[in-house]
């Protein structure tokens, strides 16, 4: 990936470093995920204090072929975003995701799908465990 246009923005009341990214078409890749990364561009928001990704927006800049296009062909313009936030000031967890995918599968079936996910109402809980009163320790045999 190639990063460009770094800047600071206030995102949900927190200072973030924002930059645009785009896949390098001439990069040497290994595997399907790395091949896909060459055809993706977008914007990334990184929380300055916690150094966590607060938001990512990305889209395919070219068609992406799976199995040489025989298994699937994800169309140019398919896009997605992902948000996460600190929960109870302790841990970063997903808060939302959305994706719009246009693809052709097995050269026959066209798919257009829009998926929206919202995560909320995270609750903290704790668990205590005690060893059973009848538990015994078994020594390993050498």
PDB file of C-alpha atoms in Angstrom:
ATOM      1  CA  UNK A   1       0.000   0.000   0.000  1.00  0.00           C
ATOM      2  CA  UNK A   2       1.018   3.559  -0.595  1.00  0.00           C
ATOM      3  CA  UNK A   3      -0.037   6.195   1.969  1.00  0.00           C
ATOM      4  CA  UNK A   4      -0.630   9.830   1.062  1.00  0.00           C
ATOM      5  CA  UNK A   5      -2.241  13.063   2.234  1.00  0.00           C
ATOM      6  CA  UNK A   6      -1.592  12.720   6.019  1.00  0.00           C
ATOM      7  CA  UNK A   7      -3.624  15.066   8.194  1.00  0.00           C
ATOM      8  CA  UNK A   8      -5.148  15.418  11.663  1.00  0.00           C
ATOM      9  CA  UNK A   9      -8.886  15.376  12.267  1.00  0.00           C
ATOM     10  CA  UNK A  10     -11.166  15.257  15.256  1.00  0.00           C
ATOM     11  CA  UNK A  11     -13.198  12.016  14.977  1.00  0.00           C
ATOM     12  CA  UNK A  12     -15.869  11.352  17.630  1.00  0.00           C
ATOM     13  CA  UNK A  13     -14.200  13.827  19.952  1.00  0.00           C
ATOM     14  CA  UNK A  14     -10.776  12.184  19.669  1.00  0.00           C
ATOM     15  CA  UNK A  15      -7.689  13.344  17.793  1.00  0.00           C
ATOM     16  CA  UNK A  16      -6.921  11.091  14.819  1.00  0.00           C
ATOM     17  CA  UNK A  17      -4.303  10.910  12.127  1.00  0.00           C
ATOM     18  CA  UNK A  18      -5.978  10.401   8.774  1.00  0.00           C
ATOM     19  CA  UNK A  19      -4.364   9.297   5.552  1.00  0.00           C
ATOM     20  CA  UNK A  20      -5.406   8.006   2.180  1.00  0.00           C
ATOM     21  CA  UNK A  21      -4.056   4.723   0.885  1.00  0.00           C
ATOM     22  CA  UNK A  22      -3.944   2.878  -2.414  1.00  0.00           C
ATOM     23  CA  UNK A  23      -2.590  -0.488  -3.444  1.00  0.00           C
ATOM     24  CA  UNK A  24       0.600  -0.618  -5.473  1.00  0.00           C
ATOM     25  CA  UNK A  25      -0.257  -2.352  -8.739  1.00  0.00           C
ATOM     26  CA  UNK A  26       3.349  -3.461  -9.335  1.00  0.00           C
ATOM     27  CA  UNK A  27       3.854  -4.953  -5.832  1.00  0.00           C
ATOM     28  CA  UNK A  28       4.910  -8.581  -5.583  1.00  0.00           C
ATOM     29  CA  UNK A  29       2.204 -10.397  -3.624  1.00  0.00           C
ATOM     30  CA  UNK A  30       1.594 -13.843  -2.177  1.00  0.00           C
ATOM     31  CA  UNK A  31      -1.941 -15.089  -1.632  1.00  0.00           C
ATOM     32  CA  UNK A  32      -5.416 -13.864  -2.381  1.00  0.00           C
ATOM     33  CA  UNK A  33      -5.591 -11.190   0.367  1.00  0.00           C
ATOM     34  CA  UNK A  34      -2.384  -9.537  -0.810  1.00  0.00           C
ATOM     35  CA  UNK A  35      -3.547  -9.736  -4.437  1.00  0.00           C
ATOM     36  CA  UNK A  36      -6.771  -7.957  -3.441  1.00  0.00           C
ATOM     37  CA  UNK A  37      -4.834  -5.266  -1.569  1.00  0.00           C
ATOM     38  CA  UNK A  38      -3.308  -4.097  -4.873  1.00  0.00           C
ATOM     39  CA  UNK A  39      -6.786  -3.190  -6.141  1.00  0.00           C
ATOM     40  CA  UNK A  40      -8.077  -1.339  -3.065  1.00  0.00           C
ATOM     41  CA  UNK A  41      -7.945   2.356  -2.170  1.00  0.00           C
ATOM     42  CA  UNK A  42      -9.455   4.290   0.701  1.00  0.00           C
ATOM     43  CA  UNK A  43      -8.981   6.327   3.863  1.00  0.00           C
ATOM     44  CA  UNK A  44      -7.815   5.291   7.331  1.00  0.00           C
ATOM     45  CA  UNK A  45      -8.413   7.090  10.650  1.00  0.00           C
ATOM     46  CA  UNK A  46      -5.932   6.130  13.408  1.00  0.00           C
ATOM     47  CA  UNK A  47      -6.571   7.227  16.997  1.00  0.00           C
ATOM     48  CA  UNK A  48      -3.560   9.303  17.969  1.00  0.00           C
ATOM     49  CA  UNK A  49      -3.517   8.392  21.658  1.00  0.00           C
ATOM     50  CA  UNK A  50      -4.306   4.666  21.525  1.00  0.00           C
ATOM     51  CA  UNK A  51      -2.832   3.993  18.061  1.00  0.00           C
ATOM     52  CA  UNK A  52      -5.902   1.989  17.028  1.00  0.00           C
ATOM     53  CA  UNK A  53      -7.784   2.110  13.747  1.00  0.00           C
ATOM     54  CA  UNK A  54     -10.944   4.093  14.488  1.00  0.00           C
ATOM     55  CA  UNK A  55     -12.376   3.924  10.964  1.00  0.00           C
ATOM     56  CA  UNK A  56     -11.487   2.535   7.576  1.00  0.00           C
ATOM     57  CA  UNK A  57     -13.262   3.227   4.296  1.00  0.00           C
ATOM     58  CA  UNK A  58     -12.142   1.323   1.197  1.00  0.00           C
ATOM     59  CA  UNK A  59     -13.282   0.470  -2.315  1.00  0.00           C
ATOM     60  CA  UNK A  60     -12.067  -1.668  -5.187  1.00  0.00           C
ATOM     61  CA  UNK A  61     -10.410   0.416  -7.890  1.00  0.00           C
ATOM     62  CA  UNK A  62     -10.466  -2.444 -10.401  1.00  0.00           C
ATOM     63  CA  UNK A  63     -12.179  -5.807 -10.814  1.00  0.00           C
ATOM     64  CA  UNK A  64     -10.715  -8.515  -8.571  1.00  0.00           C
ATOM     65  CA  UNK A  65     -10.700 -12.048  -9.927  1.00  0.00           C
ATOM     66  CA  UNK A  66     -10.812 -15.099  -7.642  1.00  0.00           C
ATOM     67  CA  UNK A  67      -9.602 -18.285  -9.294  1.00  0.00           C
ATOM     68  CA  UNK A  68      -8.734 -16.445 -12.495  1.00  0.00           C
ATOM     69  CA  UNK A  69     -12.294 -15.107 -12.636  1.00  0.00           C
ATOM     70  CA  UNK A  70     -13.798 -18.607 -12.844  1.00  0.00           C
ATOM     71  CA  UNK A  71     -14.853 -18.741  -9.182  1.00  0.00           C
ATOM     72  CA  UNK A  72     -15.728 -15.102  -8.654  1.00  0.00           C
ATOM     73  CA  UNK A  73     -15.188 -11.616  -9.994  1.00  0.00           C
ATOM     74  CA  UNK A  74     -15.641  -8.766  -7.507  1.00  0.00           C
ATOM     75  CA  UNK A  75     -16.613  -5.667  -9.473  1.00  0.00           C
ATOM     76  CA  UNK A  76     -14.826  -2.335  -9.439  1.00  0.00           C
ATOM     77  CA  UNK A  77     -16.626   0.057  -7.047  1.00  0.00           C
ATOM     78  CA  UNK A  78     -17.508  -2.563  -4.423  1.00  0.00           C
ATOM     79  CA  UNK A  79     -16.892  -0.848  -1.105  1.00  0.00           C
ATOM     80  CA  UNK A  80     -16.855  -1.315   2.653  1.00  0.00           C
ATOM     81  CA  UNK A  81     -16.220   0.556   5.867  1.00  0.00           C
ATOM     82  CA  UNK A  82     -15.380  -0.468   9.407  1.00  0.00           C
ATOM     83  CA  UNK A  83     -15.632   1.499  12.678  1.00  0.00           C
ATOM     84  CA  UNK A  84     -14.390   0.707  16.154  1.00  0.00           C
ATOM     85  CA  UNK A  85     -14.257   2.666  19.402  1.00  0.00           C
ATOM     86  CA  UNK A  86     -12.941   2.348  22.947  1.00  0.00           C
ATOM     87  CA  UNK A  87     -15.578   0.695  25.137  1.00  0.00           C
ATOM     88  CA  UNK A  88     -15.690   1.839  28.774  1.00  0.00           C
ATOM     89  CA  UNK A  89     -12.341   3.541  28.115  1.00  0.00           C
ATOM     90  CA  UNK A  90     -10.648   0.132  28.178  1.00  0.00           C
ATOM     91  CA  UNK A  91     -10.711  -1.908  24.981  1.00  0.00           C
ATOM     92  CA  UNK A  92     -11.343  -1.154  21.324  1.00  0.00           C
ATOM     93  CA  UNK A  93     -14.251  -3.132  19.869  1.00  0.00           C
ATOM     94  CA  UNK A  94     -16.180  -2.954  16.573  1.00  0.00           C
ATOM     95  CA  UNK A  95     -19.116  -0.523  16.500  1.00  0.00           C
ATOM     96  CA  UNK A  96     -20.246  -0.706  12.866  1.00  0.00           C
ATOM     97  CA  UNK A  97     -19.473  -2.148   9.473  1.00  0.00           C
ATOM     98  CA  UNK A  98     -21.069  -1.771   6.085  1.00  0.00           C
ATOM     99  CA  UNK A  99     -20.327  -3.259   2.702  1.00  0.00           C
ATOM    100  CA  UNK A 100     -21.690  -2.984  -0.812  1.00  0.00           C
ATOM    101  CA  UNK A 101     -20.548  -5.846  -3.024  1.00  0.00           C
ATOM    102  CA  UNK A 102     -21.192  -6.486  -6.685  1.00  0.00           C
ATOM    103  CA  UNK A 103     -19.784  -9.753  -8.013  1.00  0.00           C
ATOM    104  CA  UNK A 104     -20.250 -12.500 -10.546  1.00  0.00           C
ATOM    105  CA  UNK A 105     -19.918 -16.053  -9.220  1.00  0.00           C
ATOM    106  CA  UNK A 106     -19.007 -19.089 -11.349  1.00  0.00           C
ATOM    107  CA  UNK A 107     -19.411 -16.944 -14.487  1.00  0.00           C
ATOM    108  CA  UNK A 108     -23.186 -17.311 -14.148  1.00  0.00           C
ATOM    109  CA  UNK A 109     -24.793 -15.642 -11.187  1.00  0.00           C
ATOM    110  CA  UNK A 110     -24.582 -11.917 -10.537  1.00  0.00           C
ATOM    111  CA  UNK A 111     -24.706 -10.818  -6.917  1.00  0.00           C
ATOM    112  CA  UNK A 112     -25.471  -7.372  -5.530  1.00  0.00           C
ATOM    113  CA  UNK A 113     -25.495  -7.244  -1.783  1.00  0.00           C
ATOM    114  CA  UNK A 114     -25.567  -4.464   0.772  1.00  0.00           C
ATOM    115  CA  UNK A 115     -24.717  -5.526   4.324  1.00  0.00           C
ATOM    116  CA  UNK A 116     -25.011  -3.301   7.415  1.00  0.00           C
ATOM    117  CA  UNK A 117     -23.912  -4.289  10.913  1.00  0.00           C
ATOM    118  CA  UNK A 118     -24.150  -2.237  14.108  1.00  0.00           C
ATOM    119  CA  UNK A 119     -22.626  -3.417  17.382  1.00  0.00           C
ATOM    120  CA  UNK A 120     -23.716  -1.768  20.613  1.00  0.00           C
ATOM    121  CA  UNK A 121     -24.615  -2.300  24.265  1.00  0.00           C
ATOM    122  CA  UNK A 122     -21.335  -3.974  25.156  1.00  0.00           C
ATOM    123  CA  UNK A 123     -21.384  -4.993  28.805  1.00  0.00           C
ATOM    124  CA  UNK A 124     -18.578  -5.882  31.139  1.00  0.00           C
ATOM    125  CA  UNK A 125     -18.796  -9.052  33.138  1.00  0.00           C
ATOM    126  CA  UNK A 126     -16.473 -11.049  35.364  1.00  0.00           C
ATOM    127  CA  UNK A 127     -16.208 -14.721  36.150  1.00  0.00           C
ATOM    128  CA  UNK A 128     -14.677 -16.431  39.154  1.00  0.00           C
ATOM    129  CA  UNK A 129     -13.481 -20.009  39.086  1.00  0.00           C
ATOM    130  CA  UNK A 130     -12.465 -22.276  41.906  1.00  0.00           C
ATOM    131  CA  UNK A 131     -10.974 -25.738  41.653  1.00  0.00           C
ATOM    132  CA  UNK A 132     -13.364 -28.543  42.520  1.00  0.00           C
ATOM    133  CA  UNK A 133     -13.013 -30.006  46.006  1.00  0.00           C
ATOM    134  CA  UNK A 134     -12.489 -33.473  44.554  1.00  0.00           C
ATOM    135  CA  UNK A 135      -9.907 -32.393  41.990  1.00  0.00           C
ATOM    136  CA  UNK A 136      -6.597 -34.223  42.023  1.00  0.00           C
ATOM    137  CA  UNK A 137      -3.341 -33.470  40.283  1.00  0.00           C
ATOM    138  CA  UNK A 138      -2.075 -36.207  37.985  1.00  0.00           C
ATOM    139  CA  UNK A 139       1.678 -36.281  37.389  1.00  0.00           C
ATOM    140  CA  UNK A 140       2.673 -36.823  33.743  1.00  0.00           C
ATOM    141  CA  UNK A 141       4.404 -40.108  32.944  1.00  0.00           C
ATOM    142  CA  UNK A 142       7.910 -39.749  31.510  1.00  0.00           C
TER     143      UNK A 142
END
